[in-house]
Each structure stands twice: as C-alpha cells, then as structure tokens.
PDB file of C-alpha atoms in Angstrom:
ATOM      1  CA  UNK A   1     133.927 138.265 118.354  1.00 35.00           C
ATOM      2  CA  UNK A   2     136.883 136.117 117.204  1.00 41.00           C
ATOM      3  CA  UNK A   3     137.685 136.024 113.493  1.00 47.00           C
ATOM      4  CA  UNK A   4     136.870 132.821 111.676  1.00 53.00           C
ATOM      5  CA  UNK A   5     139.888 130.997 110.346  1.00 64.00           C
ATOM      6  CA  UNK A   6     140.161 131.112 106.541  1.00 79.00           C
ATOM      7  CA  UNK A   7     138.284 128.373 104.724  1.00 88.00           C
ATOM      8  CA  UNK A   8     140.594 125.602 103.521  1.00 95.00           C
ATOM      9  CA  UNK A   9     141.481 125.590  99.856  1.00 96.00           C
ATOM     10  CA  UNK A  10     139.881 122.582  98.154  1.00 98.00           C
ATOM     11  CA  UNK A  11     141.761 121.015  95.237  1.00 98.00           C
ATOM     12  CA  UNK A  12     140.357 118.122  93.203  1.00 98.00           C
ATOM     13  CA  UNK A  13     143.064 115.879  91.749  1.00 98.00           C
ATOM     14  CA  UNK A  14     141.517 114.411  88.626  1.00 96.00           C
ATOM     15  CA  UNK A  15     142.209 112.531  85.431  1.00 94.00           C
ATOM     16  CA  UNK A  16     139.732 110.038  84.017  1.00 90.00           C
ATOM     17  CA  UNK A  17     142.610 107.897  82.787  1.00 88.00           C
ATOM     18  CA  UNK A  18     143.954 105.466  85.387  1.00 86.00           C
ATOM     19  CA  UNK A  19     147.615 104.875  86.117  1.00 87.00           C
ATOM     20  CA  UNK A  20     148.720 108.498  85.687  1.00 91.00           C
ATOM     21  CA  UNK A  21     149.988 109.069  89.228  1.00 92.00           C
ATOM     22  CA  UNK A  22     146.770 110.628  90.521  1.00 95.00           C
ATOM     23  CA  UNK A  23     146.649 108.882  93.900  1.00 96.00           C
ATOM     24  CA  UNK A  24     150.433 109.044  94.240  1.00 96.00           C
ATOM     25  CA  UNK A  25     150.237 112.805  93.711  1.00 97.00           C
ATOM     26  CA  UNK A  26     147.378 113.156  96.214  1.00 97.00           C
ATOM     27  CA  UNK A  27     149.325 111.307  98.930  1.00 97.00           C
ATOM     28  CA  UNK A  28     152.683 112.934  98.368  1.00 97.00           C
ATOM     29  CA  UNK A  29     151.519 116.477  97.654  1.00 98.00           C
ATOM     30  CA  UNK A  30     149.431 116.216 100.822  1.00 98.00           C
ATOM     31  CA  UNK A  31     152.464 115.056 102.786  1.00 97.00           C
ATOM     32  CA  UNK A  32     154.618 117.854 101.320  1.00 98.00           C
ATOM     33  CA  UNK A  33     152.025 120.502 102.233  1.00 98.00           C
ATOM     34  CA  UNK A  34     151.772 119.077 105.754  1.00 97.00           C
ATOM     35  CA  UNK A  35     155.561 119.078 106.067  1.00 97.00           C
ATOM     36  CA  UNK A  36     155.483 122.769 105.081  1.00 96.00           C
ATOM     37  CA  UNK A  37     153.183 123.506 108.017  1.00 96.00           C
ATOM     38  CA  UNK A  38     149.818 123.431 106.218  1.00 97.00           C
ATOM     39  CA  UNK A  39     147.304 121.153 107.911  1.00 97.00           C
ATOM     40  CA  UNK A  40     145.914 119.061 105.062  1.00 98.00           C
ATOM     41  CA  UNK A  41     143.058 116.590 104.588  1.00 98.00           C
ATOM     42  CA  UNK A  42     143.131 113.971 101.851  1.00 98.00           C
ATOM     43  CA  UNK A  43     139.577 113.091 100.814  1.00 98.00           C
ATOM     44  CA  UNK A  44     139.640 109.621  99.225  1.00 97.00           C
ATOM     45  CA  UNK A  45     136.770 109.585  96.720  1.00 97.00           C
ATOM     46  CA  UNK A  46     138.165 106.716  94.620  1.00 96.00           C
ATOM     47  CA  UNK A  47     136.348 103.364  95.071  1.00 95.00           C
ATOM     48  CA  UNK A  48     139.748 101.646  94.886  1.00 94.00           C
ATOM     49  CA  UNK A  49     140.667 103.682  98.010  1.00 95.00           C
ATOM     50  CA  UNK A  50     144.393 103.252  97.370  1.00 95.00           C
ATOM     51  CA  UNK A  51     145.139 106.599  99.017  1.00 96.00           C
ATOM     52  CA  UNK A  52     143.696 105.282 102.281  1.00 96.00           C
ATOM     53  CA  UNK A  53     145.570 101.986 102.057  1.00 95.00           C
ATOM     54  CA  UNK A  54     148.764 103.788 101.039  1.00 95.00           C
ATOM     55  CA  UNK A  55     148.628 105.748 104.289  1.00 95.00           C
ATOM     56  CA  UNK A  56     148.028 102.691 106.446  1.00 93.00           C
ATOM     57  CA  UNK A  57     144.283 102.963 106.952  1.00 93.00           C
ATOM     58  CA  UNK A  58     143.134  99.392 106.334  1.00 87.00           C
ATOM     59  CA  UNK A  59     139.521  98.447 105.647  1.00 85.00           C
ATOM     60  CA  UNK A  60     139.056  97.266 109.227  1.00 87.00           C
ATOM     61  CA  UNK A  61     139.925 100.761 110.502  1.00 86.00           C
ATOM     62  CA  UNK A  62     137.361 102.597 108.387  1.00 91.00           C
ATOM     63  CA  UNK A  63     134.396 102.998 110.711  1.00 91.00           C
ATOM     64  CA  UNK A  64     133.106 105.888 108.603  1.00 95.00           C
ATOM     65  CA  UNK A  65     134.132 106.644 105.008  1.00 96.00           C
ATOM     66  CA  UNK A  66     133.556 109.147 102.236  1.00 97.00           C
ATOM     67  CA  UNK A  67     130.575 107.038 101.172  1.00 96.00           C
ATOM     68  CA  UNK A  68     128.958 107.878 104.524  1.00 96.00           C
ATOM     69  CA  UNK A  69     130.023 111.505 104.125  1.00 96.00           C
ATOM     70  CA  UNK A  70     128.476 111.917 100.670  1.00 95.00           C
ATOM     71  CA  UNK A  71     125.461 109.603 100.746  1.00 94.00           C
ATOM     72  CA  UNK A  72     124.563 109.177 104.407  1.00 94.00           C
ATOM     73  CA  UNK A  73     125.139 112.698 105.706  1.00 93.00           C
ATOM     74  CA  UNK A  74     127.735 111.660 108.301  1.00 95.00           C
ATOM     75  CA  UNK A  75     129.690 114.711 109.515  1.00 95.00           C
ATOM     76  CA  UNK A  76     133.223 115.177 108.215  1.00 96.00           C
ATOM     77  CA  UNK A  77     134.653 115.211 111.760  1.00 95.00           C
ATOM     78  CA  UNK A  78     133.435 111.623 112.255  1.00 96.00           C
ATOM     79  CA  UNK A  79     135.045 110.454 109.009  1.00 97.00           C
ATOM     80  CA  UNK A  80     138.486 112.074 109.359  1.00 96.00           C
ATOM     81  CA  UNK A  81     141.380 109.947 110.635  1.00 95.00           C
ATOM     82  CA  UNK A  82     145.012 110.676 111.450  1.00 94.00           C
ATOM     83  CA  UNK A  83     147.326 109.384 108.727  1.00 94.00           C
ATOM     84  CA  UNK A  84     150.345 108.918 110.963  1.00 91.00           C
ATOM     85  CA  UNK A  85     152.031 111.777 109.084  1.00 94.00           C
ATOM     86  CA  UNK A  86     152.090 114.946 111.170  1.00 95.00           C
ATOM     87  CA  UNK A  87     149.629 117.473 109.795  1.00 97.00           C
ATOM     88  CA  UNK A  88     148.103 115.088 107.230  1.00 97.00           C
ATOM     89  CA  UNK A  89     144.630 113.607 107.751  1.00 97.00           C
ATOM     90  CA  UNK A  90     142.493 111.247 105.684  1.00 97.00           C
ATOM     91  CA  UNK A  91     138.792 110.851 104.982  1.00 97.00           C
ATOM     92  CA  UNK A  92     139.086 107.203 103.874  1.00 97.00           C
ATOM     93  CA  UNK A  93     137.388 105.694 100.857  1.00 96.00           C
ATOM     94  CA  UNK A  94     135.607 102.381 100.357  1.00 94.00           C
ATOM     95  CA  UNK A  95     134.594 100.044  97.547  1.00 94.00           C
ATOM     96  CA  UNK A  96     130.986 101.042  98.355  1.00 93.00           C
ATOM     97  CA  UNK A  97     131.676 104.200  96.334  1.00 94.00           C
ATOM     98  CA  UNK A  98     131.500 102.089  93.171  1.00 94.00           C
ATOM     99  CA  UNK A  99     127.689 102.144  93.462  1.00 93.00           C
ATOM    100  CA  UNK A 100     127.481 105.824  94.417  1.00 92.00           C
ATOM    101  CA  UNK A 101     126.626 107.086  90.936  1.00 90.00           C
ATOM    102  CA  UNK A 102     123.525 104.895  90.724  1.00 92.00           C
ATOM    103  CA  UNK A 103     122.421 105.867  94.223  1.00 93.00           C
ATOM    104  CA  UNK A 104     122.941 109.609  93.658  1.00 92.00           C
ATOM    105  CA  UNK A 105     120.980 109.825  90.413  1.00 89.00           C
ATOM    106  CA  UNK A 106     117.614 110.160  92.164  1.00 90.00           C
ATOM    107  CA  UNK A 107     118.860 112.467  94.947  1.00 88.00           C
ATOM    108  CA  UNK A 108     118.182 116.193  95.141  1.00 87.00           C
ATOM    109  CA  UNK A 109     121.236 118.414  94.680  1.00 91.00           C
ATOM    110  CA  UNK A 110     123.137 115.280  93.681  1.00 94.00           C
ATOM    111  CA  UNK A 111     126.056 117.296  92.308  1.00 95.00           C
ATOM    112  CA  UNK A 112     126.372 119.345  95.524  1.00 96.00           C
ATOM    113  CA  UNK A 113     126.500 116.561  98.118  1.00 96.00           C
ATOM    114  CA  UNK A 114     130.271 116.669  98.636  1.00 97.00           C
ATOM    115  CA  UNK A 115     130.358 120.472  98.503  1.00 97.00           C
ATOM    116  CA  UNK A 116     127.750 120.687 101.260  1.00 96.00           C
ATOM    117  CA  UNK A 117     129.706 118.190 103.381  1.00 96.00           C
ATOM    118  CA  UNK A 118     133.141 119.784 102.964  1.00 96.00           C
ATOM    119  CA  UNK A 119     131.982 123.394 103.238  1.00 92.00           C
ATOM    120  CA  UNK A 120     129.766 122.900 106.277  1.00 91.00           C
ATOM    121  CA  UNK A 121     130.605 125.533 108.957  1.00 91.00           C
ATOM    122  CA  UNK A 122     131.376 122.788 111.493  1.00 88.00           C
ATOM    123  CA  UNK A 123     134.439 121.767 109.465  1.00 90.00           C
ATOM    124  CA  UNK A 124     136.147 125.006 110.564  1.00 89.00           C
ATOM    125  CA  UNK A 125     136.909 123.272 113.857  1.00 89.00           C
ATOM    126  CA  UNK A 126     139.362 120.995 112.049  1.00 92.00           C
ATOM    127  CA  UNK A 127     141.651 123.965 111.318  1.00 94.00           C
ATOM    128  CA  UNK A 128     142.534 122.746 107.826  1.00 96.00           C
ATOM    129  CA  UNK A 129     144.434 124.793 105.239  1.00 96.00           C
ATOM    130  CA  UNK A 130     144.030 122.384 102.317  1.00 97.00           C
ATOM    131  CA  UNK A 131     141.680 119.621 101.262  1.00 98.00           C
ATOM    132  CA  UNK A 132     142.910 117.404  98.417  1.00 98.00           C
ATOM    133  CA  UNK A 133     140.257 115.216  96.772  1.00 98.00           C
ATOM    134  CA  UNK A 134     141.550 112.033  95.134  1.00 97.00           C
ATOM    135  CA  UNK A 135     138.944 111.575  92.389  1.00 97.00           C
ATOM    136  CA  UNK A 136     137.927 108.306  90.730  1.00 95.00           C
ATOM    137  CA  UNK A 137     139.574 107.544  87.355  1.00 93.00           C
ATOM    138  CA  UNK A 138     136.321 108.414  85.569  1.00 91.00           C
ATOM    139  CA  UNK A 139     134.237 111.457  84.662  1.00 92.00           C
ATOM    140  CA  UNK A 140     131.278 110.301  86.749  1.00 94.00           C
ATOM    141  CA  UNK A 141     129.003 111.900  89.353  1.00 95.00           C
ATOM    142  CA  UNK A 142     131.643 111.496  92.076  1.00 96.00           C
ATOM    143  CA  UNK A 143     134.167 113.435  89.994  1.00 96.00           C
ATOM    144  CA  UNK A 144     131.538 116.080  89.215  1.00 96.00           C
ATOM    145  CA  UNK A 145     130.840 116.309  92.978  1.00 97.00           C
ATOM    146  CA  UNK A 146     134.554 116.875  93.557  1.00 98.00           C
ATOM    147  CA  UNK A 147     134.682 119.634  90.932  1.00 98.00           C
ATOM    148  CA  UNK A 148     131.589 121.323  92.327  1.00 98.00           C
ATOM    149  CA  UNK A 149     133.134 121.241  95.819  1.00 98.00           C
ATOM    150  CA  UNK A 150     136.593 122.380  94.715  1.00 98.00           C
ATOM    151  CA  UNK A 151     138.246 125.729  94.215  1.00 97.00           C
ATOM    152  CA  UNK A 152     140.471 124.248  91.528  1.00 97.00           C
ATOM    153  CA  UNK A 153     141.460 121.076  89.682  1.00 98.00           C
ATOM    154  CA  UNK A 154     144.994 119.672  89.538  1.00 98.00           C
ATOM    155  CA  UNK A 155     145.578 117.273  86.638  1.00 96.00           C
ATOM    156  CA  UNK A 156     148.407 114.708  86.757  1.00 96.00           C
ATOM    157  CA  UNK A 157     149.529 113.927  83.194  1.00 94.00           C
ATOM    158  CA  UNK A 158     151.832 110.997  82.566  1.00 92.00           C
ATOM    159  CA  UNK A 159     154.604 111.570  80.026  1.00 89.00           C
ATOM    160  CA  UNK A 160     153.667 108.542  77.950  1.00 86.00           C
ATOM    161  CA  UNK A 161     152.103 107.766  74.575  1.00 81.00           C
ATOM    162  CA  UNK A 162     148.660 109.344  74.043  1.00 81.00           C
ATOM    163  CA  UNK A 163     148.957 111.259  77.316  1.00 82.00           C
ATOM    164  CA  UNK A 164     147.101 114.266  75.939  1.00 83.00           C
ATOM    165  CA  UNK A 165     144.281 112.069  74.595  1.00 82.00           C
ATOM    166  CA  UNK A 166     141.237 112.431  76.794  1.00 78.00           C
ATOM    167  CA  UNK A 167     142.442 115.652  78.391  1.00 88.00           C
ATOM    168  CA  UNK A 168     140.013 117.587  76.184  1.00 87.00           C
ATOM    169  CA  UNK A 169     137.098 115.631  77.686  1.00 90.00           C
ATOM    170  CA  UNK A 170     138.280 116.460  81.200  1.00 93.00           C
ATOM    171  CA  UNK A 171     138.517 120.144  80.283  1.00 92.00           C
ATOM    172  CA  UNK A 172     135.018 119.998  78.763  1.00 93.00           C
ATOM    173  CA  UNK A 173     133.628 118.525  81.994  1.00 94.00           C
ATOM    174  CA  UNK A 174     135.406 121.241  83.965  1.00 95.00           C
ATOM    175  CA  UNK A 175     133.856 123.939  81.756  1.00 95.00           C
ATOM    176  CA  UNK A 176     130.395 122.388  82.138  1.00 95.00           C
ATOM    177  CA  UNK A 177     130.741 122.375  85.924  1.00 96.00           C
ATOM    178  CA  UNK A 178     131.889 125.990  85.805  1.00 97.00           C
ATOM    179  CA  UNK A 179     128.904 126.962  83.640  1.00 97.00           C
ATOM    180  CA  UNK A 180     126.280 125.139  85.684  1.00 95.00           C
ATOM    181  CA  UNK A 181     127.366 124.745  89.304  1.00 96.00           C
ATOM    182  CA  UNK A 182     130.714 126.287  90.272  1.00 97.00           C
ATOM    183  CA  UNK A 183     131.560 129.451  88.322  1.00 97.00           C
ATOM    184  CA  UNK A 184     134.717 130.065  90.381  1.00 96.00           C
ATOM    185  CA  UNK A 185     136.310 126.707  89.529  1.00 97.00           C
ATOM    186  CA  UNK A 186     139.689 127.057  87.865  1.00 95.00           C
ATOM    187  CA  UNK A 187     142.518 124.835  86.708  1.00 95.00           C
ATOM    188  CA  UNK A 188     145.162 124.653  89.425  1.00 96.00           C
ATOM    189  CA  UNK A 189     147.616 123.282  86.899  1.00 96.00           C
ATOM    190  CA  UNK A 190     148.908 120.261  85.004  1.00 96.00           C
ATOM    191  CA  UNK A 191     151.674 118.256  86.657  1.00 97.00           C
ATOM    192  CA  UNK A 192     153.800 115.978  84.479  1.00 95.00           C
ATOM    193  CA  UNK A 193     154.380 112.584  86.089  1.00 95.00           C
ATOM    194  CA  UNK A 194     156.342 109.383  85.426  1.00 93.00           C
ATOM    195  CA  UNK A 195     158.983 111.332  83.528  1.00 93.00           C
ATOM    196  CA  UNK A 196     162.071 109.504  82.288  1.00 91.00           C
ATOM    197  CA  UNK A 197     164.655 111.979  81.027  1.00 87.00           C
ATOM    198  CA  UNK A 198     166.489 109.211  79.141  1.00 89.00           C
ATOM    199  CA  UNK A 199     163.393 108.473  77.113  1.00 88.00           C
ATOM    200  CA  UNK A 200     162.777 110.567  73.988  1.00 90.00           C
ATOM    201  CA  UNK A 201     159.045 109.932  74.243  1.00 90.00           C
ATOM    202  CA  UNK A 202     158.926 111.462  77.729  1.00 91.00           C
ATOM    203  CA  UNK A 203     160.807 114.487  76.448  1.00 92.00           C
ATOM    204  CA  UNK A 204     158.474 114.808  73.462  1.00 91.00           C
ATOM    205  CA  UNK A 205     155.290 114.514  75.541  1.00 90.00           C
ATOM    206  CA  UNK A 206     156.573 117.089  78.027  1.00 92.00           C
ATOM    207  CA  UNK A 207     157.392 119.440  75.162  1.00 92.00           C
ATOM    208  CA  UNK A 208     154.007 118.886  73.511  1.00 91.00           C
ATOM    209  CA  UNK A 209     152.206 119.521  76.812  1.00 91.00           C
ATOM    210  CA  UNK A 210     154.017 122.817  77.387  1.00 93.00           C
ATOM    211  CA  UNK A 211     153.409 123.891  73.791  1.00 93.00           C
ATOM    212  CA  UNK A 212     149.696 123.012  73.964  1.00 90.00           C
ATOM    213  CA  UNK A 213     148.880 124.055  77.531  1.00 92.00           C
ATOM    214  CA  UNK A 214     151.440 126.784  78.153  1.00 93.00           C
ATOM    215  CA  UNK A 215     151.567 128.242  81.641  1.00 93.00           C
ATOM    216  CA  UNK A 216     149.097 125.697  83.003  1.00 95.00           C
ATOM    217  CA  UNK A 217     151.924 123.143  83.130  1.00 96.00           C
ATOM    218  CA  UNK A 218     153.988 123.202  86.302  1.00 97.00           C
ATOM    219  CA  UNK A 219     157.719 123.647  85.993  1.00 96.00           C
ATOM    220  CA  UNK A 220     158.143 120.793  88.493  1.00 97.00           C
ATOM    221  CA  UNK A 221     158.214 117.364  86.861  1.00 96.00           C
ATOM    222  CA  UNK A 222     157.716 114.167  88.866  1.00 97.00           C
ATOM    223  CA  UNK A 223     160.194 111.540  87.659  1.00 95.00           C
ATOM    224  CA  UNK A 224     159.826 107.802  87.450  1.00 93.00           C
ATOM    225  CA  UNK A 225     161.317 106.770  90.761  1.00 93.00           C
ATOM    226  CA  UNK A 226     161.316 103.342  92.379  1.00 94.00           C
ATOM    227  CA  UNK A 227     161.066 104.882  95.867  1.00 95.00           C
ATOM    228  CA  UNK A 228     157.711 106.449  94.937  1.00 95.00           C
ATOM    229  CA  UNK A 229     156.438 103.000  93.955  1.00 93.00           C
ATOM    230  CA  UNK A 230     157.815 101.308  97.068  1.00 95.00           C
ATOM    231  CA  UNK A 231     156.512 103.785  99.656  1.00 94.00           C
ATOM    232  CA  UNK A 232     152.797 102.721  99.669  1.00 93.00           C
ATOM    233  CA  UNK A 233     153.887  99.182 100.529  1.00 92.00           C
ATOM    234  CA  UNK A 234     155.185 100.604 103.797  1.00 94.00           C
ATOM    235  CA  UNK A 235     152.024 102.725 104.266  1.00 93.00           C
ATOM    236  CA  UNK A 236     154.049 105.920 103.928  1.00 95.00           C
ATOM    237  CA  UNK A 237     154.416 108.838 101.523  1.00 96.00           C
ATOM    238  CA  UNK A 238     157.763 108.863  99.753  1.00 96.00           C
ATOM    239  CA  UNK A 239     158.725 111.962 101.772  1.00 94.00           C
ATOM    240  CA  UNK A 240     158.711 109.826 104.904  1.00 94.00           C
ATOM    241  CA  UNK A 241     159.952 106.616 103.318  1.00 95.00           C
ATOM    242  CA  UNK A 242     162.999 108.051 101.522  1.00 95.00           C
ATOM    243  CA  UNK A 243     163.183 111.800 102.236  1.00 95.00           C
ATOM    244  CA  UNK A 244     166.106 112.564  99.909  1.00 96.00           C
ATOM    245  CA  UNK A 245     164.939 110.479  96.942  1.00 96.00           C
ATOM    246  CA  UNK A 246     164.235 112.173  93.621  1.00 96.00           C
ATOM    247  CA  UNK A 247     160.537 111.488  94.096  1.00 96.00           C
ATOM    248  CA  UNK A 248     160.428 113.125  97.525  1.00 97.00           C
ATOM    249  CA  UNK A 249     162.349 116.152  96.289  1.00 97.00           C
ATOM    250  CA  UNK A 250     159.978 116.498  93.324  1.00 97.00           C
ATOM    251  CA  UNK A 251     156.838 116.511  95.463  1.00 97.00           C
ATOM    252  CA  UNK A 252     158.352 119.037  97.856  1.00 98.00           C
ATOM    253  CA  UNK A 253     159.166 121.218  94.847  1.00 98.00           C
ATOM    254  CA  UNK A 254     155.613 120.794  93.525  1.00 98.00           C
ATOM    255  CA  UNK A 255     154.178 121.928  96.866  1.00 97.00           C
ATOM    256  CA  UNK A 256     156.464 124.987  96.906  1.00 97.00           C
ATOM    257  CA  UNK A 257     155.540 125.892  93.337  1.00 97.00           C
ATOM    258  CA  UNK A 258     151.829 125.505  94.040  1.00 96.00           C
ATOM    259  CA  UNK A 259     152.040 127.609  97.197  1.00 95.00           C
ATOM    260  CA  UNK A 260     153.985 130.249  95.278  1.00 93.00           C
ATOM    261  CA  UNK A 261     151.370 130.421  92.530  1.00 85.00           C
ATOM    262  CA  UNK A 262     148.566 130.761  95.048  1.00 79.00           C
ATOM    263  CA  UNK A 263     150.419 133.524  96.879  1.00 77.00           C
ATOM    264  CA  UNK A 264     150.645 135.441  93.592  1.00 74.00           C
ATOM    265  CA  UNK A 265     146.925 135.017  92.957  1.00 70.00           C
ATOM    266  CA  UNK A 266     145.888 136.236  96.415  1.00 68.00           C
ATOM    267  CA  UNK A 267     148.390 139.113  96.604  1.00 61.00           C
TER     268      UNK A 267
END
C-alpha cells in the first residue's frame, strides 16, 4: 500500500489590525515558498479578498470561493485556482465572507468548518506542502476558524506607533483556541514589516518587539519598499515583479528562515 504524502502545514497569517502587511506577507511568503519548491495554497479568508485580486484572480473568475468552502460545503479541489505563479495556488475570497460570522453563529461545529474543509482526506490529491490562510483584519469567527484549522499562527507586526497595542488580544484569542479547540496550535513567529531603517521610530519598535517577544520575532525584517506596493497592481508577487528588489529578497529570506525553524522542530 503506498504511503500517504505528509499533510500540508497550515499557517494562519493574522493580525486584527489592518494595514500591517498581512495580505502582502501571505502573497509573497507563498510565492517564496513556491519558488523554493514547496507547493503552496493561499486560502483567502479576508472579505476584502485583496490576496486574490493581487494574484490576478478577478471577481468574474471566482466560480467557487472560500465562502462556498466554509459555508456551503464545496470541496477544496473545486475552489482552488492556479495563481499564474508556478507552485502557488489560490482559494479565492469574496465580499460574501463579510456576512459569514452571522451565518455561522447558528451552525454546529461553527469553529471547525474550515478545519474540516482543509483537512479532508481528499485534499491529499492536491499534493500541497503548505497552506497559508490570509485572515480577516478582525478577531471574528472566520479568524477563529483559521486558528482552529492551523498548525501555527504567523503575525505580521508593522514597525509603527502603537504596533504592539492589540497584540495581547490576539495572543489571548490564540490561547483560548488552544484551550478549547486546537491544543497543538503554536505561534509560528512575529515578522516585522514596513521597516524604515532611517526612521528612529521603526528602530525603537523593532527593539521593543524583540525585548518583549524575544525569540518569537524573526530575524528577517521586511522593509518599506515601493516595489512591494507596486506588484499587486500588476497581479504579481514582488518576487516575480522585481526579483532583486529589497522586498523580494526579504520575503525569500523569511521563507528560508521559516523553513529552517521548522526543520529544527521536526528533527
């Protein structure tokens, strides 16, 4: 009997504060993992669905979405689309997700809907190594679903004023999910984003984060970089848009660091 391929590692990318580089990190970390030879699925759970748009999957192309996956029981294989980046696939989002919390409240196992969909045995046929979930910028039922489904949570943290504010609430939610639904959930790490080395505030926030959170903070820092901002307009990750830009190099380094940490854990 042939061995089953290893289950893909599921990482929720979450921060309830918007504008921290969450979707940018989901797109570009996914592209960097794919470039490294790891077949990766980006699950767009954000009602704004910017990850889908940023990879060229317009609304007219979304026959099935993560709304159908979570609330209608549509199989993952029918939702997944090719992103145009080799090795990177997308389960596109939709604005319909904005009503998902209200609709899920009365459903049985409402916190496990995404977990059941992503961990269904039939998904093995996709041959994925990673699933990255781009969470909504809120600590709502969709984000809880992502945490219940995930092996770990990656938190983008912008190096700006009050960056650490609200992080305690995210950590509290993570602990509650661990206590009630997913005891194996862990923090993948904190990645500092939008860093400007010329700015004393950026330096101070980075220092405060490392002092407060210690080894949870990745060594890799994602800088402010105009190429990162431009790339979604061309429906591409920055790695494809400007491969040698500081932003592209940073996300490749983040992928290497993450893979290295996981190798240490499993060895």
